[in-house]
Amino acid sequence: MSLRIVVCVKYVPDATGDRHFADDLTVDRDDVDGLLSELDEYAVEQALQIADEADDAEITVLTVGPEDAKDALRKALSMGADKAVHVEDDDLHGTDVMGTSLVLAKAIEKTGYDLVICGMASTDGVMGVLPAILAERLGVPQVTLLSEVSVEDGVVKGRRDGDAATEQLEASLPAVVSVTDQSGEARYPSFKGIMAAKKKPVESLDLDDLDIDADEVGLEGAWTKVDSAAERPARTAGTIVKDEGEGGKQLAQFLASQKFI
Amino acid sequence: MAEVLVYVDHVDGAVRKPTLELLTLARRVGEPVAVALGPGAEATAATLAEHGATRVLTADAAEFADYLVVPKVDALQAAYESVSPAAVLVPSSAEGKEIAARLAVRIGSGIITDAIDIEAGDEGPVATQSVFAAAFTTKSRVSKGTPVITVKPNSAPVEAAPAAGAVEALAVSFSDKATGTKVVSRTPRESTGRPELTEAAIVVSGGRGVNGAENFALIEGLADSLGAAVGASRAAVDAGWYPHTSQVGQTGKSVSPQLYVATGISGAIQHRAGMQTSKTIVAINKDPEAPIFDLVDYGVVGDLFEVVPQLTDEIKSRKG
Ligand SMILES: Cc1cc2nc3c(=O)[nH]c(=O)nc-3n(C[C@H](O)[C@H](O)[C@@H](O)COP(=O)(O)OP(=O)(O)OC[C@H]3O[C@@H](n4cnc5c(N)ncnc54)[C@H](O)[C@@H]3O)c2cc1C
Ligand SMILES: Cc1cc2nc3c(=O)[nH]c(=O)nc-3n(C[C@H](O)[C@H](O)[C@H](O)COP(=O)(O)OP(=O)(O)OC[C@H]3O[C@@H](n4cnc5c(N)ncnc54)[C@H](O)[C@@H]3O)c2cc1C
């Protein structure tokens, strides 16, 4: 029996670019280049490894995002995923985590799944909660923040490195997993992979296809509201000294003047 | 006055500092009612009362330790239903955020994560967040349901404000999903004897420039002279020189201490995401062009192998 894996990937503004907000206080996506969130590459990688170990598996990559988000799907397909689903709708502009998770949950149910794999966090919103919400919405176990993961005989096992302890976790499929950047370096797409990706199917869905009303998502439907966003004032230039034998002592003097010693 | 639920992060009854900070913030929006779960829950009451908890709801059951996250969500939901609070505040640990998020969906509420401040507003609590690697500061509200907000460590002072802190047993019936994810084993992290990274007032971090696991003894020496926690960049962690649990940055810990000392760290955007909100920033780096120098209050351009030992000695002699 085939193992159906859905990997959730997010298209995000490049963190090394000049990220900022648009007038409606949503993320300005026009001025900054977007890409597949680097942390989701780890999710794709683990999906590929799990699929390799399975007798028969199929990997679908799924994103909720604007037209350009297809770039993120292409990257994941060129890494080796089999097909893609793109949820795209003008009414999605400004959706918060509750709306996004609703759309993802419906799209995952429509696609069919045994295992959902997410990144540990997006590199823009960085909430790190979407996988847990997805598990709640789908009514399946959450096996999240894993630095090691494996699937065998319908059971997912993983290692979670928490603040206070390292835990070994176990749950039956279907389940939602998220993986950290410690789970294993993500592969680069090969030339063959890039060429093959061009022929792989990308299905487009809109809110109607998922039976979601426009007022459940978007800026209007959001359950949170951003009132203001201000650029952090530039730090006042600090004192910089060149070490000419006394650098450590000079720094100690500074720390003492600030009452740290 | 309306009540506000505060989720308690504790280890066998010892309340962690971020929870005490939450109680300070909670008092701005209502009367704090603390929810403490697991072994030692009742033992938290005295500390929580001293810091403003009017009531402490406690529950203990094997489920809290044996299964991941969901049993705690069930318990927090039971508390929510019995209290009908004006807001729910949870510390921004990885687990805290997941508990808060699942509660928010269940009770039909929006969620704000990683707040660095909370004030009372006309339409409910207003949360400040520091986003895009601390390049922007936003103010947001939950516009649907009861605000669920998670708060980062070091976001508020710990203030004594004695209150009744009456212990009440919380009745919890676990959902059928509670036992979905089994915790097969748990290995507690060994204590280093140093302050907890996310809670420390001073953090000394080492990067690729430290050039070897054995050289981290230098960083530890400096940290110990200041009573600081030790952090590391991802480059140092990936090289295996220091444990991953000490990584500072986007995918590591986010720290906001009074003083952050970066040694041999270039200051990549992903590292800055985790330390840029530190009050005072100091760097030692041999490259005058390193981006970290854009952030510093005081920087030394120099070889860390010269500067750090001299600094450590000077601190020790000044402290006598
Ligand atoms: C700076 C900023 C602050 C925000 N603050 C809040 C807030 O306080 N409250 C709130 O409700 N919303 C907030 N949002 C919106 C929220 O980030 C997005 O709605 C959202 O997509 C889910 O959160 P995340 O991207 O932070 O996901 P995370 O929980 O960090 O993402 C974890 C994983 O979920 C998957 N995933 C996330 N989004 C998608 C997607 N669109 N398509 C496919 N997979 C996905 C990926 O696998 C990802 O690795 C904020 C957004 C930004 C940019
Ligand atoms: C998705 C993603 C997430 C990431 N998350 C994190 C994260 O959480 N935390 C993190 O730190 N990084 C993270 N990174 C990695 C980040 O981009 C950088 O690669 C990393 O921070 C570099 O670490 P570094 O500053 O120690 O090393 P380098 O950039 O190599 O810098 C080393 C510095 O040491 C200096 N140096 C060398 N020798 C000496 C000497 N003898 N004396 C003084 N100075 C010396 C050099 O001048 C240089 O500036 C992430 C990257 C990605 C893509």
XYZ file of C-alpha atoms and ligand atoms in Angstrom:
687
model
C 0.000 0.000 0.000
C 1.287 3.347 -0.945
C 2.400 5.810 1.721
C 0.913 9.199 0.921
C 3.121 12.015 2.188
C 2.091 15.672 2.013
C 4.844 18.235 2.664
C 3.717 21.761 3.555
C 6.094 24.347 2.149
C 5.912 28.113 2.453
C 6.999 30.763 -0.024
C 8.649 33.559 1.946
C 10.467 36.838 1.326
C 14.252 36.406 1.274
C 15.561 37.078 4.784
C 18.697 38.696 3.412
C 16.565 41.174 1.431
C 14.928 44.348 2.703
C 11.796 42.837 4.235
C 9.066 45.275 5.168
C 5.333 45.866 5.479
C 2.885 47.179 2.872
C 0.404 49.989 3.655
C -2.230 47.532 4.873
C 0.357 46.133 7.346
C 0.662 42.818 5.564
C 4.050 41.601 4.342
C 5.163 43.444 1.201
C 5.834 40.631 -1.254
C 6.348 42.787 -4.344
C 9.585 44.494 -3.383
C 11.527 41.506 -2.095
C 12.420 38.273 -3.871
C 10.662 35.205 -2.576
C 11.884 31.664 -2.151
C 11.081 28.314 -0.593
C 11.531 28.803 3.169
C 14.934 27.229 3.861
C 13.546 25.413 6.883
C 11.003 23.650 4.662
C 13.825 22.159 2.587
C 14.520 19.978 5.626
C 10.903 18.784 5.520
C 11.195 17.901 1.833
C 14.477 16.090 2.529
C 12.977 13.955 5.292
C 9.986 13.157 3.078
C 12.364 11.944 0.356
C 14.270 9.773 2.830
C 11.087 8.304 4.310
C 9.785 7.601 0.787
C 13.067 5.862 -0.075
C 12.634 3.517 2.873
C 8.989 2.754 2.062
C 7.925 0.083 -0.443
C 5.843 2.555 -2.306
C 5.336 6.206 -1.510
C 4.107 9.354 -3.147
C 5.136 12.857 -2.089
C 2.874 15.828 -2.697
C 4.158 19.305 -1.867
C 1.514 21.806 -0.847
C 1.609 25.556 -0.497
C -0.856 28.319 0.257
C 0.390 31.498 -1.324
C 0.302 33.943 -4.229
C 1.083 33.154 -7.886
C 4.857 33.385 -7.302
C 4.637 30.663 -4.670
C 4.849 28.203 -7.593
C 8.623 28.861 -7.395
C 8.680 27.181 -3.996
C 6.762 24.201 -5.382
C 9.135 23.898 -8.366
C 12.130 23.863 -6.048
C 10.586 21.071 -3.967
C 9.665 19.131 -7.116
C 13.189 19.500 -8.437
C 14.486 18.052 -5.165
C 12.399 14.962 -5.956
C 8.779 15.355 -4.809
C 6.234 13.774 -7.171
C 3.495 16.361 -7.516
C 2.333 19.676 -6.177
C -0.814 21.421 -4.979
C -1.027 25.204 -5.017
C -3.848 26.936 -3.145
C -4.149 30.371 -4.625
C -6.986 32.884 -4.290
C -7.082 36.693 -4.181
C -9.168 36.458 -1.037
C -6.247 34.839 0.811
C -4.279 38.096 1.049
C -3.557 38.880 4.715
C -4.582 35.487 6.164
C -3.283 34.748 9.675
C -2.239 31.410 11.117
C -5.810 30.301 11.879
C -6.917 30.896 8.288
C -3.768 29.404 6.792
C -4.118 26.259 8.884
C -7.763 25.920 7.890
C -6.901 26.104 4.195
C -3.997 23.674 4.590
C -6.133 21.200 6.550
C -8.861 21.182 3.887
C -6.336 20.850 1.070
C -4.584 17.986 2.867
C -7.888 16.172 3.377
C -8.776 16.659 -0.258
C -5.384 15.383 -1.429
C -5.459 12.373 0.897
C -2.593 11.626 3.295
C -0.981 9.206 5.700
C 1.771 11.561 6.815
C 2.044 15.359 6.790
C 5.539 16.845 7.128
C 6.191 20.508 7.934
C 9.224 22.640 8.680
C 9.849 23.705 12.285
C 8.904 27.308 11.524
C 8.628 29.636 8.583
C 11.460 32.122 8.137
C 9.054 35.089 8.008
C 6.253 34.624 10.546
C 8.437 32.258 12.616
C 5.480 31.321 14.790
C 6.399 27.634 14.860
C 2.836 26.648 15.706
C 1.248 25.756 12.415
C 2.056 22.016 12.573
C 0.453 21.696 16.026
C -2.650 23.541 14.826
C -2.811 21.321 11.759
C -2.748 18.209 13.954
C -5.537 19.677 16.082
C -7.632 20.487 13.016
C -7.034 17.105 11.342
C -7.581 15.220 14.601
C -4.362 13.221 14.268
C -1.233 12.946 16.482
C 1.401 15.694 16.372
C 4.997 14.508 16.359
C 6.751 17.839 16.165
C 10.180 19.475 16.305
C 12.000 16.282 15.430
C 15.731 16.151 14.860
C 15.448 12.503 13.746
C 12.474 10.812 12.153
C 11.590 7.410 10.724
C 8.470 5.586 9.615
C 7.941 1.851 9.800
C 4.842 -0.360 9.775
C 2.457 2.558 10.077
C 4.281 4.082 13.040
C 6.275 7.316 13.047
C 9.127 7.607 15.529
C 11.235 10.615 16.274
C 13.554 12.434 18.598
C 12.589 15.817 20.051
C 15.307 17.928 21.659
C 13.436 20.113 24.114
C 14.563 22.842 26.486
C 14.844 20.555 29.450
C 15.081 17.082 27.957
C 15.447 14.949 24.867
C 12.381 12.838 24.187
C 11.795 9.814 21.972
C 8.295 10.007 20.522
C 6.037 7.525 18.782
C 2.640 7.746 17.082
C 0.507 5.784 14.661
C -0.222 7.138 11.197
C -1.907 9.273 10.052
C 0.107 11.980 11.812
C 1.572 15.461 11.445
C 5.336 15.762 11.789
C 7.593 18.796 11.858
C 11.365 18.555 11.498
C 14.141 20.857 12.652
C 17.252 21.988 10.817
C 19.139 19.310 12.786
C 17.311 16.526 10.945
C 19.848 16.309 8.117
C 21.217 18.552 5.398
C 18.786 19.065 2.511
C 19.939 17.902 -0.923
C 20.513 20.256 -3.849
C 18.325 19.701 -6.880
C 20.282 17.966 -9.651
C 20.106 19.137 -13.262
C 18.044 16.037 -14.003
C 15.759 16.919 -11.096
C 15.264 20.440 -12.393
C 14.371 19.203 -15.871
C 12.043 16.517 -14.510
C 10.270 19.055 -12.269
C 9.069 20.951 -15.312
C 6.928 17.973 -16.314
C 5.497 17.193 -12.902
C 1.858 18.091 -12.278
C 0.951 21.213 -10.264
C -2.705 21.283 -9.299
C -4.250 24.673 -8.550
C -7.055 24.975 -6.039
C -9.040 28.008 -4.929
C -11.277 28.616 -1.931
C -14.376 27.294 -3.766
C -12.633 24.005 -4.431
C -12.068 23.680 -0.677
C -15.534 24.854 0.406
C -14.076 27.765 2.337
C -15.925 31.096 2.456
C -13.901 34.203 1.648
C -14.779 35.715 5.041
C -13.094 32.821 6.885
C -9.687 33.934 5.570
C -7.877 37.047 4.368
C -7.281 40.253 6.248
C -10.994 40.667 7.059
C -11.362 37.128 8.314
C -8.174 37.202 10.389
C -8.514 36.500 14.099
C -5.645 38.845 14.850
C -5.131 42.476 13.843
C -1.879 44.365 13.394
C -2.388 47.981 14.499
C 1.062 49.312 13.732
C 4.473 48.315 12.427
C 7.462 50.546 13.005
C 10.960 50.108 11.725
C 13.328 49.660 14.615
C 15.395 52.805 14.974
C 18.974 52.287 13.839
C 21.274 51.641 16.771
C 23.397 54.614 17.612
C 26.876 53.875 16.408
C 28.860 52.152 19.114
C 32.465 52.642 20.098
C 34.841 50.429 18.159
C 38.451 50.067 19.188
C 41.290 48.215 17.550
C 43.197 45.883 19.843
C 46.735 47.081 20.201
C 47.508 45.021 23.242
C 44.988 46.608 25.612
C 41.705 45.603 23.894
C 40.599 43.271 26.680
C 41.269 45.864 29.361
C 39.456 48.568 27.393
C 36.425 46.297 27.044
C 36.522 45.558 30.784
C 36.550 49.310 31.413
C 33.434 49.675 29.216
C 31.661 46.822 31.023
C 32.515 48.396 34.374
C 31.180 51.781 33.214
C 27.889 50.022 32.365
C 27.856 48.345 35.795
C 28.227 44.817 34.440
C 31.251 44.301 36.654
C -11.740 42.746 37.701
C -11.485 40.171 34.931
C -9.325 37.115 35.472
C -6.363 36.207 33.259
C -5.053 32.656 32.934
C -1.304 32.247 33.241
C 0.184 28.893 32.206
C 2.946 27.916 34.612
C 6.254 26.560 33.339
C 7.869 24.704 36.227
C 10.206 21.821 36.875
C 8.990 19.653 39.766
C 7.509 22.648 41.527
C 10.335 25.112 40.794
C 8.729 27.933 38.795
C 10.831 29.161 35.891
C 11.523 32.860 35.629
C 9.527 33.549 32.409
C 6.356 32.565 34.280
C 7.049 35.125 37.005
C 7.542 37.740 34.285
C 4.186 36.716 32.812
C 2.515 37.396 36.159
C 3.805 40.987 36.014
C 2.286 41.408 32.533
C -0.925 39.606 33.496
C -1.590 42.100 36.298
C -1.789 44.864 33.684
C -4.809 43.225 32.072
C -6.540 41.485 34.970
C -6.235 39.241 38.020
C -3.788 36.404 37.372
C -5.073 32.865 37.855
C -2.211 30.412 37.448
C -2.536 26.930 35.948
C 0.164 24.511 37.125
C 0.239 20.930 35.835
C 2.192 17.783 36.579
C 4.309 16.622 39.526
C 5.006 19.394 42.005
C 2.148 21.571 40.747
C 0.980 22.391 44.275
C 4.488 23.287 45.344
C 4.450 26.189 42.891
C 1.668 27.977 44.783
C 3.771 29.893 47.310
C 6.014 31.434 44.651
C 3.095 32.210 42.366
C 1.138 33.847 45.211
C 4.118 35.997 46.088
C 4.111 37.278 42.496
C 0.416 38.040 42.192
C -1.535 34.847 41.509
C -4.925 35.138 43.166
C -5.644 31.464 42.561
C -3.542 28.483 41.511
C -5.368 25.711 39.631
C -3.448 22.458 39.798
C -3.720 19.017 38.274
C -1.429 16.029 38.156
C -1.807 12.853 36.121
C 0.531 10.405 34.424
C -0.755 11.599 31.037
C 1.112 14.908 31.331
C 4.472 13.174 31.231
C 3.618 10.140 29.121
C 2.085 11.866 26.083
C 3.042 14.931 24.078
C 1.303 18.314 24.437
C -2.379 17.308 24.076
C -3.033 16.339 27.743
C -1.810 19.797 28.742
C -4.105 21.385 26.163
C -7.018 19.430 27.645
C -6.144 20.740 31.114
C -5.704 24.341 30.009
C -9.022 24.121 28.204
C -10.680 22.845 31.397
C -9.219 25.847 33.241
C -10.385 28.171 30.483
C -13.926 26.803 30.724
C -14.097 27.095 34.485
C -12.592 30.614 34.681
C -13.852 32.359 31.481
C -10.769 34.582 31.469
C -10.193 37.846 29.607
C -6.924 36.483 28.198
C -4.651 33.439 28.314
C -0.897 34.014 28.655
C 1.687 31.277 28.063
C 5.496 31.384 28.114
C 7.007 31.239 24.589
C 8.849 27.946 24.921
C 8.522 25.489 22.034
C 6.032 23.449 24.056
C 4.265 26.530 25.443
C 3.588 27.827 21.958
C 2.157 24.494 20.801
C -0.110 24.248 23.845
C -1.321 27.815 23.354
C -1.919 27.340 19.635
C -4.035 24.206 20.034
C -6.039 25.835 22.811
C -6.643 28.862 20.565
C -8.153 26.746 17.745
C -10.323 24.843 20.202
C -11.781 27.946 21.804
C -12.102 29.829 18.505
C -9.548 32.499 19.327
C -6.718 34.213 17.525
C -3.187 33.755 18.770
C -0.162 36.028 18.996
C 3.185 34.368 19.595
C 6.496 35.688 20.930
C 5.172 38.964 22.331
C 7.837 41.108 24.006
C 5.356 43.322 25.858
C 1.652 43.473 26.712
C -0.415 46.515 27.643
C -4.109 46.925 28.361
C -5.992 48.523 25.430
C -9.571 49.671 24.769
C -10.263 46.531 22.781
C -8.295 44.081 24.921
C -4.602 43.427 25.430
C -2.194 44.936 22.908
C 0.895 42.850 22.246
C 4.236 44.118 20.992
C 6.217 41.779 18.714
C 9.690 42.143 17.308
C 9.646 40.738 13.751
C 11.830 40.268 10.675
C 14.920 39.567 12.767
C 14.016 42.496 15.041
C 14.022 45.005 12.155
C 10.377 45.923 12.896
C 8.288 46.345 16.019
C 4.578 45.630 15.643
C 1.592 46.144 17.897
C -1.208 43.630 17.450
C -4.423 42.456 19.022
C -6.476 39.317 18.950
C -9.719 40.389 17.266
C -11.692 37.164 17.648
C -12.318 35.173 20.802
C -10.289 35.348 24.011
C -6.764 36.611 23.346
C -4.189 33.809 23.584
C -0.706 35.316 23.757
C 2.686 33.704 24.243
C 5.445 35.877 25.690
C 9.205 35.631 25.262
C 11.536 35.371 28.257
C 13.029 38.635 29.567
C 10.012 40.661 28.433
C 9.045 42.083 31.824
C 10.564 42.589 35.257
C 9.802 40.048 37.961
C 7.882 41.961 40.650
C 6.648 40.785 44.018
C 2.921 41.519 44.486
C 1.568 39.240 47.195
C -1.872 37.754 46.537
C -3.967 34.935 47.972
C -2.694 32.167 45.685
C -5.335 29.736 46.941
C -4.709 26.246 45.574
C -7.679 24.650 43.845
C -7.764 21.253 42.185
C -8.597 21.416 38.506
C -10.791 18.616 37.181
C -9.484 17.405 33.828
C -11.050 14.805 31.597
C -8.651 13.840 28.841
C -9.815 13.856 25.228
C -9.502 10.700 23.166
C -6.640 12.388 21.270
C -4.640 12.912 24.472
C -2.777 9.626 24.132
C -1.964 10.023 20.419
C 1.747 10.747 20.748
C 3.597 8.629 23.253
C 6.740 9.864 24.986
C 8.697 6.608 24.917
C 11.653 7.959 26.856
C 12.922 11.220 28.276
C 16.547 12.091 29.002
C 16.811 15.285 31.041
C 19.512 17.646 29.950
C 22.484 17.748 32.240
C 22.776 20.988 34.130
C 25.890 22.992 33.353
C 25.574 24.915 36.607
C 25.381 28.097 34.522
C 22.252 30.233 34.150
C 19.576 29.106 31.700
C 20.417 30.590 28.283
C 17.054 32.223 27.575
C 16.725 33.609 31.096
C 20.282 34.806 31.716
C 21.033 38.481 32.291
C 24.369 38.066 30.497
C 25.158 35.761 27.569
C 28.632 35.135 26.144
C 28.575 33.436 22.737
C 31.251 31.879 20.569
C 31.258 31.371 16.817
C 33.366 29.883 14.079
C 36.216 32.141 15.140
C 36.601 30.097 18.339
C 37.999 27.405 16.077
C 37.605 24.165 18.012
C 35.649 22.521 20.816
C 38.613 22.714 23.193
C 38.823 26.502 22.745
C 35.293 26.911 24.083
C 36.917 26.699 27.514
C 37.980 30.305 26.871
C 34.373 31.338 26.237
C 33.228 29.450 29.334
C 35.930 31.131 31.392
C 34.745 34.563 30.315
C 31.130 33.574 30.944
C 31.922 32.333 34.443
C 33.762 35.548 35.307
C 30.527 37.416 34.476
C 28.064 34.848 35.863
C 26.793 34.434 32.307
C 25.233 31.716 30.168
C 27.168 30.362 27.178
C 25.724 30.540 23.673
C 27.044 29.566 20.247
C 26.462 30.355 16.596
C 25.150 27.715 14.268
C 28.543 27.422 12.608
C 30.082 26.469 15.975
C 27.248 24.061 16.748
C 27.303 22.419 13.310
C 31.045 21.895 13.704
C 30.247 19.952 16.884
C 32.123 22.339 19.177
C 29.151 23.068 21.424
C 25.730 21.455 21.993
C 22.866 22.451 19.737
C 20.800 23.428 22.775
C 23.142 26.420 23.137
C 22.565 27.757 19.642
C 21.433 31.364 19.518
C 19.469 32.561 16.507
C 16.518 31.954 14.264
C 16.544 28.189 14.653
C 18.181 28.230 18.053
C 17.292 30.076 21.233
C 16.239 33.646 21.148
C 17.854 35.638 23.916
C 17.264 39.139 25.159
C 19.744 39.663 27.988
C 21.026 42.880 29.518
C 24.423 42.129 27.961
C 25.326 39.988 24.925
C 28.978 39.312 24.134
C 29.628 37.900 20.630
C 33.099 36.470 20.131
C 34.247 35.232 16.716
C 30.731 35.626 15.311
C 30.157 37.476 12.038
C 26.562 38.510 12.717
C 24.572 36.802 9.928
C 20.885 37.769 9.753
C 19.811 34.401 11.193
C 22.075 34.896 14.195
C 20.894 38.466 14.658
C 17.290 37.228 14.679
C 18.020 35.608 18.031
C 20.017 38.307 19.836
C 19.294 41.679 18.317
C 16.951 42.714 21.114
C 19.707 42.378 23.736
C 20.025 45.630 25.679
C 23.782 46.061 25.384
C 25.772 44.299 22.655
C 29.521 43.803 22.667
C 31.626 42.028 20.025
C 35.155 40.786 19.626
C 36.050 40.015 16.022
C 39.251 40.288 14.031
C 37.447 41.491 10.911
C 36.583 45.224 11.125
C 34.000 44.691 8.339
C 32.026 41.988 10.229
C 28.303 42.909 10.188
C 28.089 42.325 13.956
C 29.871 45.656 14.440
C 26.754 47.425 13.042
C 24.900 46.334 16.166
C 27.408 46.885 18.912
C 27.565 49.353 21.734
C 31.224 48.461 22.098
C 33.387 46.453 19.739
C 36.958 45.291 19.801
C 38.641 44.557 16.471
C 41.146 41.943 17.444
C 42.092 38.300 17.864
C 39.817 36.683 20.412
C 42.673 34.502 21.609
C 44.396 37.683 22.802
C 41.390 39.745 23.861
C 39.279 37.179 25.712
C 41.922 35.988 28.214
C 42.919 39.567 28.988
C 39.279 40.551 29.454
C 38.610 37.560 31.726
C 41.648 38.333 33.883
C 40.713 41.988 34.122
C 37.134 41.155 35.171
C 38.389 38.718 37.811
C 40.836 41.234 39.225
C 38.216 44.002 39.280
C 35.781 41.699 41.056
C 38.586 40.800 43.435
C 6.161 38.953 10.843
C 4.887 38.193 10.917
C 4.241 38.061 12.151
C 3.047 37.320 12.230
N 2.418 37.210 13.444
C 1.256 36.489 13.505
C 0.559 36.326 14.751
O 1.004 36.805 15.810
N -0.606 35.635 14.755
C -1.103 35.055 13.608
O -2.159 34.421 13.684
N -0.471 35.176 12.436
C 0.685 35.886 12.340
N 1.352 35.990 11.156
C 0.827 35.289 10.001
C 1.348 33.865 9.955
O 2.748 33.840 10.044
C 0.925 33.205 8.652
O -0.444 33.327 8.544
C 1.166 31.773 8.462
O 1.367 31.285 7.199
C 1.376 30.779 9.566
O 2.400 31.071 10.433
P 3.972 30.920 10.143
O 4.241 31.210 8.717
O 4.625 31.739 11.158
O 4.112 29.380 10.315
P 4.997 28.490 11.232
O 4.124 27.916 12.282
O 6.253 29.167 11.644
O 5.318 27.435 10.099
C 5.637 26.090 10.349
C 5.473 25.298 9.088
O 4.132 25.324 8.630
C 4.088 25.222 7.206
N 3.451 26.427 6.620
C 3.272 27.639 7.195
N 2.637 28.472 6.353
C 2.418 27.781 5.212
C 1.793 28.061 3.943
N 1.296 29.269 3.676
N 1.747 27.097 3.010
C 2.257 25.876 3.261
N 2.843 25.533 4.417
C 2.919 26.464 5.376
C 5.524 25.077 6.751
O 5.838 23.710 6.698
C 6.274 25.739 7.886
O 7.616 25.323 8.005
C 2.526 36.726 11.074
C 3.192 36.857 9.845
C 4.356 37.584 9.755
C 5.049 37.680 8.432
C 17.451 28.767 7.668
C 18.712 29.140 8.409
C 18.681 29.215 9.799
C 19.861 29.582 10.510
N 19.786 29.681 11.873
C 20.881 30.125 12.548
C 20.861 30.307 13.963
O 19.856 30.025 14.646
N 21.972 30.784 14.578
C 23.121 31.102 13.876
O 24.107 31.550 14.518
N 23.176 30.918 12.564
C 22.096 30.437 11.879
N 22.199 30.248 10.526
C 23.551 30.334 9.904
C 23.983 31.739 9.602
O 23.520 32.121 8.327
C 25.530 31.834 9.629
O 26.065 30.881 8.742
C 26.158 31.603 11.009
O 25.528 32.422 11.975
C 27.657 31.906 10.954
O 28.247 31.635 12.196
P 29.558 32.416 12.661
O 29.249 33.870 12.742
O 30.048 31.731 13.875
O 30.568 32.065 11.484
P 31.199 32.978 10.362
O 30.158 33.705 9.605
O 32.146 32.111 9.631
O 31.991 34.047 11.177
C 33.107 33.786 11.960
C 33.652 35.116 12.408
O 34.720 34.902 13.306
C 35.726 35.849 13.047
N 36.989 35.293 13.517
C 37.699 34.244 13.014
N 38.790 34.008 13.743
C 38.808 34.927 14.742
C 39.700 35.205 15.807
N 40.777 34.476 16.032
N 39.403 36.242 16.610
C 38.304 36.995 16.415
N 37.424 36.774 15.418
C 37.678 35.755 14.585
C 35.673 36.083 11.557
O 36.186 37.376 11.254
C 34.175 35.984 11.274
O 33.533 37.245 11.338
C 21.050 29.862 9.809
C 21.076 29.783 8.422
C 19.938 29.421 7.701
C 20.000 29.352 6.220
